[in-house]
Amino acid sequence: MHLLDWIVVGLYLVWVVWDGIRRTEGSDQVEGYLLANRSLPWWAVGLSVMATQLSAITLVGATGQGYADGMRFVQFYFGLPIAMIIISVTLVPFFYRARVYTAYEYLERRFDLKTRTLASVLFLCSRGLSCGVIIAAPAVILSIILGWNLTLTILAIGLPTAIYTMVGGVQAVTWTDVKQMAVIVVGLLAVVIALVLGLPSEVSVGDALHVAGAAGRLTAVDFRFDWSQTYTFWSGLLGGLFLMLSYFGCDQSQVQRYLTARSVEEGRDSLMMSAFVKIPLQALVLLTGVLVFVFYLFQQPPLLFNKVHAERVEKSERAAEFRQLEGEFTAAFQARRTAAANLAAAADDGETGPTRATFEAANREVSAVRARAAQLVREITGDERYKDRTGDTPAPDVNYVFPTFVTTRLPPGLVGLIIAAIFAAAMSSIAAELNSLATSSVIDIYRRLLKPEASDAHYLGVSKLLTGFWGVVACLVAVYAAGLGSLIEVVNRFGSFFYGSLLGVFVLALGFKRSTGTGAFVGLLAGMAVVMSVAFHPATRGISFLWHNPIGVIVVVVVGVLVSLMTRPRAQTA
């Protein structure tokens, strides 16, 4: 990177830590530290909710997903607006009026201590894992693209975030989220402008989108009902609905966001802001990836975006075979570029049939060469992820598409802004996760089970220590998660193991008055067992992870109701 880029990134890191540390108003007490004394405005809470979602996984993974697979991933969020309406009507007023710190406190009031504790432990496991993935997303990419040591990169992201979260609590998390959202959106818009300006002079934006459509990159909705397809209208609307209900209704990292609002109405407004803005924002991220694909139709991309694997193959005994593939890739690219230019020109005349067929054939040839390169990488490195492919790009390569474009094609200064935006996306999500992990650890475990009679100052100190502890755990998980493939899916796969079952417990609590603590506890265990079986059993492994969420809900409710009926004391007769 240019010196100017390093200055931009350095200034950002200093600014965000300084701004977070100074946001300590009211954080000298537990409620102020964890919930900002329930005093934050709806728009700040709403931006914090969105910033928690818009992680570096979204910037890095979803842009790569858009490049490789087009707009289909947007279907993942189709259930979000419905989920937000349901939660705004039901859980927001319920949690707010109950004056709870965590969502799981209610489960003890409704059921018993063991159900609350199990739900809290499951949350801590799921969020601890996902927090590590959120750090891994930018760390693994930046370490390779910029030549940084992976461990140092993880610490550069996780350490500053843990510091300002430990010192400032939820106030620091929320107000830095607001600023980080601004950095992210400005960075995205700047990239889109750069991509449009980078098109050949004879190719208009409309022509570029026409070519992208011919490559299948603009297909946003798939109405097929196929259990094995991850992103369809139905998996997004139904499976996504259950996932979003679980995430925003039962996950402390999100519940804690709207519990900081000044009133029930402002808590609702913060969620509705996300309901109406999230899908367009996600579409912008994916469209950025699509435009990167179009850019590389006219400017030759690397055969492999992951330069570490490319260098390893080049140094192997099969280097000559790889060089031959690079030659074939160059020839295939030249043919595709010509076909793309002809298709763009034909779009103005409305006669695109023959040119479209030629372009599609040329695009398939590029994909075929990449597939052979992926096979070569898998055989040399032993990386089995290269047998799983998305679009024309191997899964491990998807995460490197956007950073490669940024660092090799954008001007100095703008590169630094985008790298800062990736840092901002990671830090905003990590801060929220660390804050919620510390809250649940202190309120649901430490204060409830280990030391119930300590002073407010004691719990405040423990909260800060546990924030640091979870920061260390997240960094350790990040080292492992760095090698798990398309990170935008990894974090949602992690969550889908837990979310549906947790939602099922709250459905039992709110919708089935005769359900018991034993029923809820057994139902939760059964839901987790069934979801794990579906996820890992060879016969059902092909079912999309989005369906794990409704499966978990159904199992918990059915088993919980049956066990409640069997264990509920019979009414005595005179």
Coordinates of C-alpha atoms in Angstrom, one line a residue:
M1 CA 0.0 0.0 0.0
H2 CA 1.0 3.6 -0.5
L3 CA 2.1 5.7 2.5
L4 CA -1.1 7.7 2.2
D5 CA -3.1 4.5 2.7
W6 CA -1.1 3.6 5.9
I7 CA -1.8 7.1 7.2
V8 CA -5.5 6.7 6.6
V9 CA -5.7 3.3 8.3
G10 CA -3.6 4.5 11.2
L11 CA -5.7 7.6 11.8
Y12 CA -8.8 5.6 11.7
L13 CA -7.6 3.1 14.3
V14 CA -6.4 5.9 16.6
W15 CA -9.6 7.9 16.2
V16 CA -12.0 4.9 16.8
V17 CA -10.1 3.9 20.0
W18 CA -10.0 7.4 21.3
D19 CA -13.6 8.1 20.5
G20 CA -14.7 4.8 22.2
I21 CA -12.7 5.4 25.3
R22 CA -14.1 8.9 25.8
R23 CA -17.6 7.5 25.6
T24 CA -17.8 6.6 29.3
E25 CA -20.7 8.7 30.5
G26 CA -22.8 6.7 33.0
S27 CA -20.6 3.6 32.7
D28 CA -19.5 3.7 36.3
Q29 CA -22.5 1.6 37.2
V30 CA -23.5 -1.8 35.9
E31 CA -26.8 -0.6 34.3
G32 CA -25.0 2.3 32.6
Y33 CA -22.1 0.1 31.5
L34 CA -24.2 -2.7 30.1
L35 CA -27.4 -0.8 29.0
A36 CA -26.5 2.9 28.9
N37 CA -29.2 3.4 31.6
R38 CA -31.7 2.8 28.7
S39 CA -31.1 6.3 27.4
L40 CA -30.0 6.1 23.8
P41 CA -31.9 7.6 20.8
W42 CA -33.7 5.3 18.4
W43 CA -31.5 6.3 15.4
A44 CA -28.3 5.6 17.2
V45 CA -29.6 2.2 18.3
G46 CA -30.9 1.4 14.8
L47 CA -27.5 2.2 13.3
S48 CA -25.8 0.1 16.0
V49 CA -28.1 -2.8 15.1
M50 CA -27.2 -2.5 11.5
A51 CA -23.5 -2.1 12.2
T52 CA -23.6 -5.3 14.3
Q53 CA -25.0 -7.1 11.2
L54 CA -22.8 -5.4 8.6
S55 CA -19.6 -7.0 9.7
A56 CA -16.4 -7.4 7.7
I57 CA -17.8 -10.8 6.7
T58 CA -20.5 -8.9 4.8
L59 CA -18.0 -6.5 3.1
V60 CA -15.5 -9.2 2.3
G61 CA -17.6 -12.3 2.0
A62 CA -20.8 -10.9 0.4
T63 CA -18.9 -8.9 -2.2
G64 CA -17.0 -12.0 -3.2
Q65 CA -20.3 -13.9 -3.1
G66 CA -21.8 -11.3 -5.5
Y67 CA -18.8 -11.6 -7.8
A68 CA -19.0 -15.4 -7.9
D69 CA -22.7 -16.1 -7.6
G70 CA -24.5 -12.8 -8.3
M71 CA -27.4 -11.3 -6.3
R72 CA -29.0 -14.6 -5.1
F73 CA -27.7 -14.1 -1.5
V74 CA -30.1 -11.2 -1.0
Q75 CA -32.8 -13.8 -0.6
F76 CA -31.3 -14.7 2.7
Y77 CA -32.8 -11.5 4.1
F78 CA -36.3 -11.8 2.8
G79 CA -37.7 -12.9 6.1
L80 CA -36.1 -9.9 7.9
P81 CA -38.9 -7.3 7.6
I82 CA -41.6 -9.8 8.8
A83 CA -39.3 -10.8 11.7
M84 CA -38.8 -7.2 12.8
I85 CA -42.5 -6.5 12.8
I86 CA -43.2 -9.6 14.9
I87 CA -40.5 -8.8 17.4
S88 CA -41.5 -5.1 17.6
V89 CA -45.0 -6.1 18.5
T90 CA -44.2 -8.9 20.9
L91 CA -40.7 -9.1 22.4
V92 CA -39.6 -5.5 22.5
P93 CA -42.4 -4.2 24.8
F94 CA -42.1 -7.5 26.8
F95 CA -38.4 -7.3 27.5
Y96 CA -38.4 -3.6 28.1
R97 CA -41.2 -3.6 30.6
A98 CA -39.7 -6.6 32.4
R99 CA -36.5 -4.5 33.0
V100 CA -34.2 -7.4 32.3
Y101 CA -30.6 -7.2 31.4
T102 CA -30.6 -10.3 29.2
A103 CA -33.2 -12.2 27.3
Y104 CA -32.5 -15.3 29.3
E105 CA -33.5 -13.8 32.6
Y106 CA -37.1 -14.1 31.5
L107 CA -36.7 -17.8 31.0
E108 CA -36.0 -18.3 34.7
R109 CA -39.1 -16.3 35.6
R110 CA -41.2 -18.3 33.2
F111 CA -39.6 -21.7 33.6
D112 CA -36.7 -22.4 35.9
L113 CA -33.0 -21.8 36.5
K114 CA -31.7 -24.7 34.5
T115 CA -33.5 -23.6 31.4
R116 CA -32.2 -20.1 31.7
T117 CA -28.7 -21.4 32.3
L118 CA -28.7 -23.8 29.4
A119 CA -30.0 -21.1 27.0
S120 CA -27.4 -18.7 28.2
V121 CA -24.6 -21.2 27.8
L122 CA -25.8 -22.0 24.3
F123 CA -25.7 -18.3 23.5
L124 CA -22.2 -17.9 24.9
C125 CA -21.0 -20.9 22.8
S126 CA -22.6 -19.6 19.5
R127 CA -21.6 -16.0 20.0
G128 CA -18.1 -16.9 21.1
L129 CA -17.6 -18.9 17.9
S130 CA -19.2 -16.3 15.6
C131 CA -17.2 -13.5 17.1
G132 CA -14.0 -15.4 16.2
V133 CA -15.2 -15.7 12.6
I134 CA -16.0 -12.0 12.5
I135 CA -12.4 -11.3 13.4
A136 CA -11.1 -14.0 11.0
A137 CA -12.9 -12.5 8.0
P138 CA -10.8 -9.4 7.6
A139 CA -7.7 -10.8 9.4
V140 CA -7.0 -13.7 7.0
I141 CA -7.6 -11.5 4.0
L142 CA -5.6 -8.5 5.1
S143 CA -2.7 -10.7 6.3
I144 CA -2.4 -12.2 2.8
I145 CA -3.2 -9.2 0.7
L146 CA -1.0 -6.8 2.7
G147 CA 1.6 -9.3 3.6
W148 CA 0.9 -9.0 7.4
N149 CA 1.4 -11.8 9.9
L150 CA -2.0 -13.4 10.6
T151 CA -1.7 -13.4 14.4
L152 CA -0.7 -9.7 14.4
T153 CA -3.5 -8.9 12.1
I154 CA -6.0 -10.6 14.4
L155 CA -4.6 -8.6 17.3
A156 CA -4.7 -5.4 15.4
I157 CA -8.5 -5.9 14.9
G158 CA -9.4 -7.5 18.2
L159 CA -7.2 -5.6 20.7
P160 CA -8.3 -2.0 20.0
T161 CA -11.9 -3.2 20.0
A162 CA -11.6 -5.0 23.3
I163 CA -9.9 -1.9 24.8
Y164 CA -12.6 0.6 24.0
T165 CA -15.4 -1.9 24.8
M166 CA -13.9 -2.7 28.2
V167 CA -13.5 1.0 29.1
G168 CA -16.6 2.5 27.6
G169 CA -19.2 -0.3 27.7
V170 CA -22.3 -0.1 25.6
Q171 CA -22.0 3.7 25.2
A172 CA -18.7 3.2 23.4
V173 CA -20.1 0.4 21.3
T174 CA -23.1 2.3 20.1
W175 CA -21.6 5.7 19.3
T176 CA -18.5 4.2 17.6
D177 CA -21.0 2.0 15.6
V178 CA -22.7 5.1 14.3
K179 CA -19.4 6.5 13.0
Q180 CA -18.2 3.2 11.6
M181 CA -21.4 2.8 9.6
A182 CA -20.7 6.2 8.0
V183 CA -17.1 5.0 7.1
I184 CA -18.5 1.7 5.6
V185 CA -21.2 3.3 3.5
V186 CA -18.9 6.0 2.2
G187 CA -16.3 3.4 1.4
L188 CA -18.8 1.2 -0.5
L189 CA -20.2 4.2 -2.5
A190 CA -16.7 5.2 -3.4
V191 CA -15.9 1.7 -4.7
V192 CA -19.1 1.7 -6.8
I193 CA -18.2 5.0 -8.4
A194 CA -14.6 3.8 -9.1
L195 CA -16.0 0.6 -10.7
V196 CA -18.4 2.6 -12.9
L197 CA -15.6 5.0 -14.0
G198 CA -13.4 2.0 -14.6
L199 CA -15.6 0.6 -17.3
P200 CA -14.4 0.9 -20.9
S201 CA -15.6 4.1 -22.5
E202 CA -17.8 2.3 -25.0
V203 CA -19.6 0.3 -22.3
S204 CA -22.4 2.1 -20.4
V205 CA -23.6 1.1 -16.9
G206 CA -26.7 -0.3 -18.6
D207 CA -24.6 -2.4 -21.0
A208 CA -22.5 -3.6 -18.1
L209 CA -25.5 -4.8 -16.2
H210 CA -26.9 -6.5 -19.3
V211 CA -23.7 -8.5 -19.6
A212 CA -23.8 -9.3 -15.9
G213 CA -27.4 -10.6 -16.4
A214 CA -26.2 -12.8 -19.3
A215 CA -23.7 -14.3 -16.8
G216 CA -26.5 -15.0 -14.3
R217 CA -25.2 -12.4 -11.8
L218 CA -28.5 -10.4 -11.6
T219 CA -30.8 -13.3 -10.8
A220 CA -32.0 -12.2 -7.4
V221 CA -35.0 -14.5 -6.8
D222 CA -35.3 -18.2 -7.2
F223 CA -38.8 -19.6 -6.6
R224 CA -37.8 -23.3 -6.7
F225 CA -38.6 -25.2 -3.5
D226 CA -35.4 -27.2 -3.2
W227 CA -34.1 -28.3 0.3
S228 CA -30.6 -28.5 -1.0
Q229 CA -30.4 -25.0 -2.4
T230 CA -29.1 -22.5 0.2
Y231 CA -30.5 -19.3 -1.3
T232 CA -34.1 -19.5 -2.7
F233 CA -37.1 -17.3 -2.1
W234 CA -38.6 -19.9 0.2
S235 CA -35.5 -20.7 2.2
G236 CA -35.0 -16.9 2.7
L237 CA -38.6 -16.1 3.5
L238 CA -39.3 -19.1 5.8
G239 CA -35.9 -20.3 7.0
G240 CA -34.6 -16.7 7.0
L241 CA -37.7 -15.6 9.0
F242 CA -36.9 -18.2 11.8
L243 CA -33.2 -17.2 11.7
M244 CA -34.0 -13.5 12.1
L245 CA -36.6 -14.1 14.8
S246 CA -34.0 -16.1 16.7
Y247 CA -31.2 -13.6 16.1
F248 CA -33.1 -10.5 17.0
G249 CA -35.5 -12.0 19.5
C250 CA -33.3 -14.5 21.4
D251 CA -29.7 -13.5 20.8
Q252 CA -28.4 -11.2 23.5
S253 CA -26.1 -9.3 21.1
Q254 CA -29.2 -7.9 19.4
V255 CA -31.6 -7.8 22.4
Q256 CA -29.1 -5.7 24.3
R257 CA -29.1 -3.2 21.4
Y258 CA -32.8 -2.3 21.7
L259 CA -32.8 -2.6 25.5
T260 CA -30.6 0.5 25.5
A261 CA -33.3 2.6 23.8
R262 CA -35.1 5.3 25.8
S263 CA -38.6 3.7 25.4
V264 CA -40.5 0.9 23.9
E265 CA -41.5 3.0 20.9
E266 CA -37.8 4.0 20.3
G267 CA -36.8 0.3 20.6
R268 CA -39.4 -0.5 18.0
D269 CA -38.2 2.3 15.7
S270 CA -34.6 1.1 15.9
L271 CA -35.6 -2.4 14.6
M272 CA -37.9 -1.0 11.9
M273 CA -35.0 1.1 10.7
S274 CA -33.0 -2.1 10.1
A275 CA -36.1 -3.8 8.6
F276 CA -36.4 -1.2 5.8
V277 CA -32.7 -0.4 5.2
K278 CA -30.9 -3.7 5.5
I279 CA -32.1 -5.3 2.3
P280 CA -31.2 -2.3 0.1
L281 CA -27.9 -2.0 1.9
Q282 CA -27.2 -5.7 1.4
A283 CA -28.2 -5.4 -2.3
L284 CA -25.6 -2.6 -2.6
V285 CA -22.9 -4.8 -1.2
L286 CA -23.8 -7.6 -3.6
L287 CA -24.1 -5.2 -6.5
T288 CA -20.6 -4.1 -5.7
G289 CA -19.4 -7.7 -6.1
V290 CA -21.3 -7.9 -9.4
L291 CA -19.7 -4.8 -10.7
V292 CA -16.3 -6.2 -9.7
F293 CA -17.2 -9.2 -11.9
V294 CA -18.0 -6.9 -14.8
F295 CA -14.8 -5.0 -14.3
Y296 CA -12.8 -8.2 -14.5
L297 CA -14.6 -9.1 -17.8
F298 CA -12.6 -6.3 -19.4
Q299 CA -9.5 -6.2 -17.1
Q300 CA -7.8 -9.6 -16.7
P301 CA -8.1 -11.0 -13.1
P302 CA -5.7 -13.5 -11.6
L303 CA -6.3 -17.2 -12.2
L304 CA -6.4 -17.5 -8.4
F305 CA -7.2 -14.6 -6.1
N306 CA -5.6 -16.3 -3.1
K307 CA -1.9 -15.5 -3.9
V308 CA -0.5 -17.7 -1.1
H309 CA -2.0 -20.8 -2.8
A310 CA -1.0 -19.5 -6.2
E311 CA 2.6 -19.1 -5.0
R312 CA 2.7 -22.5 -3.4
V313 CA 1.6 -24.1 -6.6
E314 CA 4.1 -22.1 -8.6
K315 CA 6.9 -23.4 -6.3
S316 CA 5.7 -27.1 -6.5
E317 CA 6.9 -29.8 -8.9
R318 CA 3.7 -29.1 -11.0
A319 CA 4.6 -25.5 -11.6
A320 CA 4.8 -26.1 -15.4
E321 CA 1.2 -27.4 -15.4
F322 CA 0.0 -24.3 -13.5
R323 CA 1.8 -22.0 -16.0
Q324 CA 0.1 -23.8 -18.8
L325 CA -3.2 -23.3 -17.1
E326 CA -2.4 -19.6 -16.8
G327 CA -1.8 -19.4 -20.5
E328 CA -5.1 -21.2 -21.2
F329 CA -6.8 -18.8 -18.8
T330 CA -5.4 -15.7 -20.6
A331 CA -6.6 -17.1 -23.9
A332 CA -10.0 -17.9 -22.4
F333 CA -10.2 -14.4 -20.8
Q334 CA -9.3 -12.7 -24.1
A335 CA -12.1 -14.6 -25.8
R336 CA -14.6 -13.7 -23.1
R337 CA -13.6 -10.1 -23.1
T338 CA -14.2 -9.9 -26.9
A339 CA -17.6 -11.7 -26.4
A340 CA -18.5 -9.4 -23.5
A341 CA -17.7 -6.3 -25.6
N342 CA -19.8 -7.6 -28.5
L343 CA -22.7 -8.4 -26.2
A344 CA -22.5 -4.9 -24.7
A345 CA -22.6 -3.4 -28.2
A346 CA -25.4 -5.6 -29.2
A347 CA -27.5 -4.6 -26.2
D348 CA -28.0 -1.2 -27.8
D349 CA -29.5 -2.8 -30.9
G350 CA -31.7 -5.3 -29.1
E351 CA -30.3 -8.3 -31.0
T352 CA -28.4 -10.2 -28.4
G353 CA -29.3 -13.8 -29.0
P354 CA -26.1 -15.0 -30.9
T355 CA -23.7 -12.7 -29.0
R356 CA -25.2 -13.9 -25.7
A357 CA -24.7 -17.5 -26.6
T358 CA -21.1 -16.8 -27.6
F359 CA -20.5 -14.9 -24.3
E360 CA -22.0 -17.7 -22.2
A361 CA -19.8 -20.3 -23.9
A362 CA -16.7 -18.1 -23.4
N363 CA -17.7 -17.6 -19.7
R364 CA -18.0 -21.4 -19.3
E365 CA -14.6 -21.8 -20.7
V366 CA -13.1 -19.4 -18.1
S367 CA -14.9 -21.3 -15.4
A368 CA -13.6 -24.6 -16.7
V369 CA -10.0 -23.4 -16.6
R370 CA -10.5 -22.1 -13.1
A371 CA -12.0 -25.5 -12.1
R372 CA -8.9 -27.3 -13.3
A373 CA -6.7 -24.8 -11.4
A374 CA -8.8 -25.4 -8.3
Q375 CA -8.3 -29.2 -8.7
L376 CA -4.6 -28.6 -9.0
V377 CA -4.5 -26.5 -5.8
R378 CA -6.4 -29.2 -4.0
E379 CA -4.1 -31.9 -5.0
I380 CA -1.0 -29.9 -4.1
T381 CA -2.1 -28.2 -0.9
G382 CA -4.6 -30.9 0.3
D383 CA -7.2 -28.1 0.8
E384 CA -10.5 -29.9 0.4
R385 CA -12.4 -26.7 0.2
Y386 CA -11.4 -26.4 -3.4
K387 CA -13.8 -29.2 -4.4
D388 CA -16.7 -27.0 -3.3
R389 CA -17.3 -24.3 -5.8
T390 CA -19.5 -21.2 -6.1
G391 CA -20.1 -19.8 -9.6
D392 CA -16.8 -19.7 -11.5
T393 CA -14.7 -19.1 -8.4
P394 CA -13.5 -21.7 -5.8
A395 CA -14.9 -21.2 -2.3
P396 CA -11.5 -20.3 -0.7
D397 CA -11.0 -17.7 -3.4
V398 CA -14.3 -15.9 -2.9
N399 CA -13.0 -14.1 0.2
Y400 CA -10.0 -12.6 -1.7
V401 CA -11.9 -11.1 -4.7
F402 CA -12.8 -7.7 -3.2
P403 CA -9.6 -7.0 -1.3
T404 CA -7.5 -8.0 -4.4
F405 CA -9.5 -5.5 -6.5
V406 CA -9.2 -2.8 -3.8
T407 CA -5.4 -3.1 -3.3
T408 CA -4.5 -3.5 -7.0
R409 CA -7.0 -1.3 -8.8
L410 CA -7.9 1.6 -6.6
P411 CA -5.9 4.8 -6.2
P412 CA -3.9 5.7 -3.1
G413 CA -6.0 7.1 -0.3
L414 CA -9.1 5.3 -1.5
V415 CA -7.3 2.0 -0.7
G416 CA -6.7 3.2 2.8
L417 CA -10.4 4.2 3.1
I418 CA -11.6 0.8 2.1
I419 CA -9.2 -1.0 4.4
A420 CA -10.4 1.2 7.2
A421 CA -14.0 0.4 6.2
I422 CA -13.1 -3.4 6.6
F423 CA -11.6 -2.7 10.0
A424 CA -14.7 -0.6 10.9
A425 CA -17.1 -3.4 9.8
A426 CA -15.1 -5.9 11.9
M427 CA -14.8 -3.7 15.0
S428 CA -18.4 -2.6 15.1
S429 CA -19.6 -6.2 15.1
I430 CA -16.9 -7.5 17.5
A431 CA -17.6 -4.7 20.0
A432 CA -21.3 -5.6 20.2
E433 CA -20.5 -9.3 20.5
L434 CA -18.0 -8.7 23.3
N435 CA -20.4 -6.5 25.2
S436 CA -23.2 -9.0 25.0
L437 CA -21.0 -11.9 25.9
A438 CA -19.8 -10.1 29.0
T439 CA -23.4 -9.1 29.9
S440 CA -24.7 -12.7 29.7
S441 CA -21.6 -14.1 31.5
V442 CA -22.0 -11.7 34.4
I443 CA -25.8 -11.5 34.7
D444 CA -26.8 -15.1 33.8
I445 CA -23.8 -17.0 35.2
Y446 CA -21.6 -15.1 37.6
R447 CA -24.2 -13.0 39.5
R448 CA -26.9 -15.7 39.4
L449 CA -24.9 -18.8 40.2
L450 CA -21.5 -17.8 41.6
K451 CA -21.7 -14.6 43.6
P452 CA -25.2 -13.3 44.0
E453 CA -24.7 -10.8 46.8
A454 CA -21.7 -8.7 45.6
S455 CA -21.6 -4.9 45.1
D456 CA -22.4 -3.0 42.0
A457 CA -18.8 -2.0 41.7
H458 CA -17.7 -5.6 41.9
Y459 CA -20.0 -6.6 39.1
L460 CA -18.8 -3.7 37.0
G461 CA -15.2 -4.8 37.4
V462 CA -16.0 -8.4 36.5
S463 CA -17.9 -7.1 33.5
K464 CA -14.8 -5.4 32.2
L465 CA -12.6 -8.4 32.9
L466 CA -15.0 -10.7 31.1
T467 CA -15.1 -8.4 28.1
G468 CA -11.3 -8.8 27.9
F469 CA -11.6 -12.6 28.4
W470 CA -14.1 -13.0 25.5
G471 CA -11.8 -10.8 23.4
V472 CA -9.0 -13.3 23.9
V473 CA -11.3 -16.2 23.2
A474 CA -12.5 -14.6 20.0
C475 CA -8.9 -14.1 18.8
L476 CA -8.1 -17.8 19.5
V477 CA -11.2 -18.9 17.6
A478 CA -10.3 -16.6 14.7
V479 CA -7.0 -18.5 14.1
Y480 CA -9.1 -21.7 13.6
A481 CA -11.9 -20.0 11.6
A482 CA -9.5 -18.4 9.2
G483 CA -9.4 -21.7 7.2
L484 CA -13.1 -22.5 6.9
G485 CA -14.0 -21.2 3.4
S486 CA -16.7 -18.7 2.4
L487 CA -16.9 -16.7 5.7
I488 CA -20.3 -15.1 5.0
E489 CA -21.8 -18.6 5.1
V490 CA -19.6 -19.9 8.0
V491 CA -20.9 -17.4 10.5
N492 CA -24.5 -18.2 9.6
R493 CA -23.9 -21.9 9.7
F494 CA -22.5 -21.5 13.2
G495 CA -25.6 -19.5 14.3
S496 CA -28.0 -21.9 12.7
F497 CA -26.9 -24.7 15.0
F498 CA -28.2 -22.8 17.9
Y499 CA -30.7 -20.1 16.8
G500 CA -33.8 -22.3 16.0
S501 CA -33.7 -24.2 19.3
L502 CA -33.3 -21.0 21.3
L503 CA -36.3 -19.5 19.5
G504 CA -38.3 -22.6 20.2
V505 CA -37.8 -22.1 24.0
F506 CA -39.2 -18.6 23.7
V507 CA -42.1 -19.8 21.6
L508 CA -42.9 -22.3 24.3
A509 CA -42.6 -19.6 26.9
L510 CA -44.9 -17.1 25.2
G511 CA -47.2 -19.3 23.2
F512 CA -47.9 -22.3 25.4
K513 CA -49.0 -21.4 28.9
R514 CA -49.1 -25.0 30.1
S515 CA -45.5 -25.7 29.2
T516 CA -43.1 -26.4 32.1
G517 CA -39.5 -25.9 32.9
T518 CA -38.7 -29.6 32.5
G519 CA -40.5 -29.6 29.1
A520 CA -38.6 -26.5 27.9
F521 CA -35.2 -27.9 29.1
V522 CA -35.7 -31.3 27.5
G523 CA -37.1 -29.7 24.4
L524 CA -34.1 -27.4 24.1
L525 CA -31.7 -30.4 24.4
A526 CA -33.8 -32.4 21.8
G527 CA -33.8 -29.5 19.4
M528 CA -30.0 -29.1 19.6
A529 CA -29.6 -32.9 19.1
V530 CA -31.9 -33.0 16.1
V531 CA -30.3 -30.0 14.4
M532 CA -26.8 -31.5 14.9
S533 CA -28.0 -34.8 13.5
V534 CA -29.5 -33.1 10.4
A535 CA -26.3 -31.0 9.9
F536 CA -23.9 -33.9 10.1
H537 CA -25.7 -37.1 9.2
P538 CA -24.8 -38.2 5.6
A539 CA -28.5 -38.7 4.7
T540 CA -29.5 -35.1 5.6
R541 CA -26.2 -33.2 5.2
G542 CA -27.4 -31.7 1.9
I543 CA -30.2 -29.8 3.5
S544 CA -29.5 -26.1 3.5
F545 CA -28.5 -24.7 6.9
L546 CA -31.3 -22.1 6.7
W547 CA -33.8 -25.0 7.2
H548 CA -32.0 -25.9 10.5
N549 CA -33.7 -22.9 12.1
P550 CA -37.4 -24.0 11.6
I551 CA -36.4 -27.6 12.3
G552 CA -35.0 -26.5 15.7
V553 CA -38.1 -24.5 16.5
I554 CA -40.5 -27.3 15.6
V555 CA -38.6 -30.0 17.6
V556 CA -38.3 -27.8 20.7
V557 CA -42.0 -26.9 20.7
V558 CA -43.2 -30.5 20.0
V559 CA -40.9 -32.2 22.5
G560 CA -41.4 -29.4 25.0
V561 CA -45.2 -29.6 24.9
L562 CA -45.2 -33.4 25.1
V563 CA -42.8 -33.5 28.0
S564 CA -44.8 -30.8 29.8
L565 CA -48.0 -32.8 29.5
M566 CA -46.3 -35.9 30.8
T567 CA -44.5 -34.2 33.7
R568 CA -47.1 -31.6 34.7
P569 CA -48.6 -32.4 38.1
R570 CA -52.2 -33.6 37.9
A571 CA -54.8 -31.5 39.6
Q572 CA -55.9 -33.2 42.9
T573 CA -59.6 -34.0 43.3
A574 CA -61.5 -33.8 46.6

